[in-house]
mmCIF file of C-alpha atoms in Angstrom:
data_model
loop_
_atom_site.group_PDB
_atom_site.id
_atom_site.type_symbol
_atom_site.label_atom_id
_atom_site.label_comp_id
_atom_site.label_asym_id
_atom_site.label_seq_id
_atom_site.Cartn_x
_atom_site.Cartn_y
_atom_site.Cartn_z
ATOM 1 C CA UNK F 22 -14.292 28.530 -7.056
ATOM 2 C CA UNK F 23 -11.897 27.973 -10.271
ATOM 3 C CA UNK F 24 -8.333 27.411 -9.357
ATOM 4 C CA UNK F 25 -5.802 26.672 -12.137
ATOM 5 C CA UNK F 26 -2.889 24.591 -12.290
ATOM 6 C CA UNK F 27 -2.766 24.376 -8.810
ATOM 7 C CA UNK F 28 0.184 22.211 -6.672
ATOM 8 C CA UNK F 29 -0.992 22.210 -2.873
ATOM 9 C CA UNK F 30 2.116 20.155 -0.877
ATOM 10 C CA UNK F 31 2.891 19.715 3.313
ATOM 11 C CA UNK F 32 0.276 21.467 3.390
ATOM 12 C CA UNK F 33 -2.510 20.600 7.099
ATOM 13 C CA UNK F 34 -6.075 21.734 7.189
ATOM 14 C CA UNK F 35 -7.201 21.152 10.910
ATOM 15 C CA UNK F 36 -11.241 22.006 9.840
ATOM 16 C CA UNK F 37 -13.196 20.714 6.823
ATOM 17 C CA UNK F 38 -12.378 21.390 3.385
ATOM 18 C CA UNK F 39 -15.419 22.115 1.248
ATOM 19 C CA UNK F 40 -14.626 22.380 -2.415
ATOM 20 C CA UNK F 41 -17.633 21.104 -3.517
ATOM 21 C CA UNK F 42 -18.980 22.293 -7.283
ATOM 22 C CA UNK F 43 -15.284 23.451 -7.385
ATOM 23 C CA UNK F 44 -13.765 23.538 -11.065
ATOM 24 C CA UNK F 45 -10.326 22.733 -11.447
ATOM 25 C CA UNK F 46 -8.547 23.699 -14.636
ATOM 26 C CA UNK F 47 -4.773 22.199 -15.741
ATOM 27 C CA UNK F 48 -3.489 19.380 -13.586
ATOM 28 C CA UNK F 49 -4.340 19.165 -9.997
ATOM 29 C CA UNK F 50 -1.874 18.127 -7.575
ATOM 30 C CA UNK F 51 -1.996 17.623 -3.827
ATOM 31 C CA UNK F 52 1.111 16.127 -1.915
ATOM 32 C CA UNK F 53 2.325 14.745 1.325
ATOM 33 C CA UNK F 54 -1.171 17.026 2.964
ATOM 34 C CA UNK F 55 -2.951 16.114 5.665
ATOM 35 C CA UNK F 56 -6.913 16.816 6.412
ATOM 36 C CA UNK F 57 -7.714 16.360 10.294
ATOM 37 C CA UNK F 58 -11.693 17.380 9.193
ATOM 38 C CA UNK F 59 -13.769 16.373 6.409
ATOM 39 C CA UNK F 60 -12.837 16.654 2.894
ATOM 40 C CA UNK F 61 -15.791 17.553 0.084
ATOM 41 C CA UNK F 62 -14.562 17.522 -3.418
ATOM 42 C CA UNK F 63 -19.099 16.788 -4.384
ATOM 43 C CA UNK F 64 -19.939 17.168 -7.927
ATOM 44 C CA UNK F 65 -16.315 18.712 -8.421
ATOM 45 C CA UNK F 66 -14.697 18.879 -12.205
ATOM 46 C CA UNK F 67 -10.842 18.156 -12.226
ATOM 47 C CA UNK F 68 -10.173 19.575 -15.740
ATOM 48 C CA UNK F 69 -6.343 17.810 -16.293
ATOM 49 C CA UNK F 70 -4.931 15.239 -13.866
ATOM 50 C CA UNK F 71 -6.173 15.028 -10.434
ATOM 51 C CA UNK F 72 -3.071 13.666 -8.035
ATOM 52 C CA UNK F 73 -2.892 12.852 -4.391
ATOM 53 C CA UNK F 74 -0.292 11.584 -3.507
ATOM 54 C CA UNK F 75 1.101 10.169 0.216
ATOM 55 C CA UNK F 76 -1.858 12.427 1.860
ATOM 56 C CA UNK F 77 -3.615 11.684 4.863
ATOM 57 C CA UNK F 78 -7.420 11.891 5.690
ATOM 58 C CA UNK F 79 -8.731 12.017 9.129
ATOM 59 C CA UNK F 80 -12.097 12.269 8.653
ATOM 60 C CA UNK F 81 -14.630 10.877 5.317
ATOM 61 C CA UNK F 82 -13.050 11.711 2.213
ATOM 62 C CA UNK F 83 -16.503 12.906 -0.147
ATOM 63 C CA UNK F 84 -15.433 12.679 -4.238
ATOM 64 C CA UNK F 85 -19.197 11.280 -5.305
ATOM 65 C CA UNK F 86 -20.227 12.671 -8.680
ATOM 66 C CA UNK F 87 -16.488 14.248 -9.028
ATOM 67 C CA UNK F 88 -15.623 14.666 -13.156
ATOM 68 C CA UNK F 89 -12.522 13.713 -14.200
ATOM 69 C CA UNK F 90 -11.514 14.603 -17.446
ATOM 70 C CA UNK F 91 -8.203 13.341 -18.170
ATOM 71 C CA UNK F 92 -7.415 10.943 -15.154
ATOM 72 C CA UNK F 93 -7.470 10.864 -11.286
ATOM 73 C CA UNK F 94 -4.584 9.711 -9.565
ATOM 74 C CA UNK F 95 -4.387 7.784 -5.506
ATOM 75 C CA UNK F 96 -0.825 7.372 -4.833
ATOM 76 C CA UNK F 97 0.252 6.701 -1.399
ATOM 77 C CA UNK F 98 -2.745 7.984 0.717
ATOM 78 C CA UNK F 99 -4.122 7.039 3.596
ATOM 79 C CA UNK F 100 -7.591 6.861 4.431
ATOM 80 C CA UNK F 101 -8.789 6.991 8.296
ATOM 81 C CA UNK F 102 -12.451 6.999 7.392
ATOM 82 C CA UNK F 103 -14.679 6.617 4.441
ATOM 83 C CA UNK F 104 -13.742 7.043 0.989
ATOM 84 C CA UNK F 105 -16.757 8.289 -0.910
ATOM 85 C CA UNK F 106 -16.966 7.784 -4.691
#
């Protein structure tokens, strides 16, 4: 999947996410979100900025072999499980 420029905010995601091998073009940003399921961003390339900011994961939190290009961003966030990275 290729998403550009994307701003993702309130938004809750009861199952697991799975963007994994998911390019990301422009700045990234996820607010105020909450994951209940696991979250798989695996060998993922954030293009711009990457932000999350004051989001909430229930379950691991996957970002190993991410690429960031131009920064990646943790503002806020709280982390219930493991933080992979």
């Amino acid at each position: 999947s290729v998403l550009s420029r994307a701003a993702l905010g309130r938004l809750t995601v009861r199952g697991p996410v799975n963007a994994a091998h998911a390019e990301f073009r422009g700045r990234l940003l996820v607010a105020d979100c909450e994951f209940a399921g696991r979250v798989a961003f695996w060998d993922a390339r954030f293009g711009g900025w990457a932000e999350f900011r004051a989001c909430r994961f229930a379950a691991d939190a996957d970002f190993r072999s991410a690429s960031f290009d131009q920064g990646f961003v943790l503002a806020g966030c709280h982390f219930a499980a493991d933080f992979l990275f």
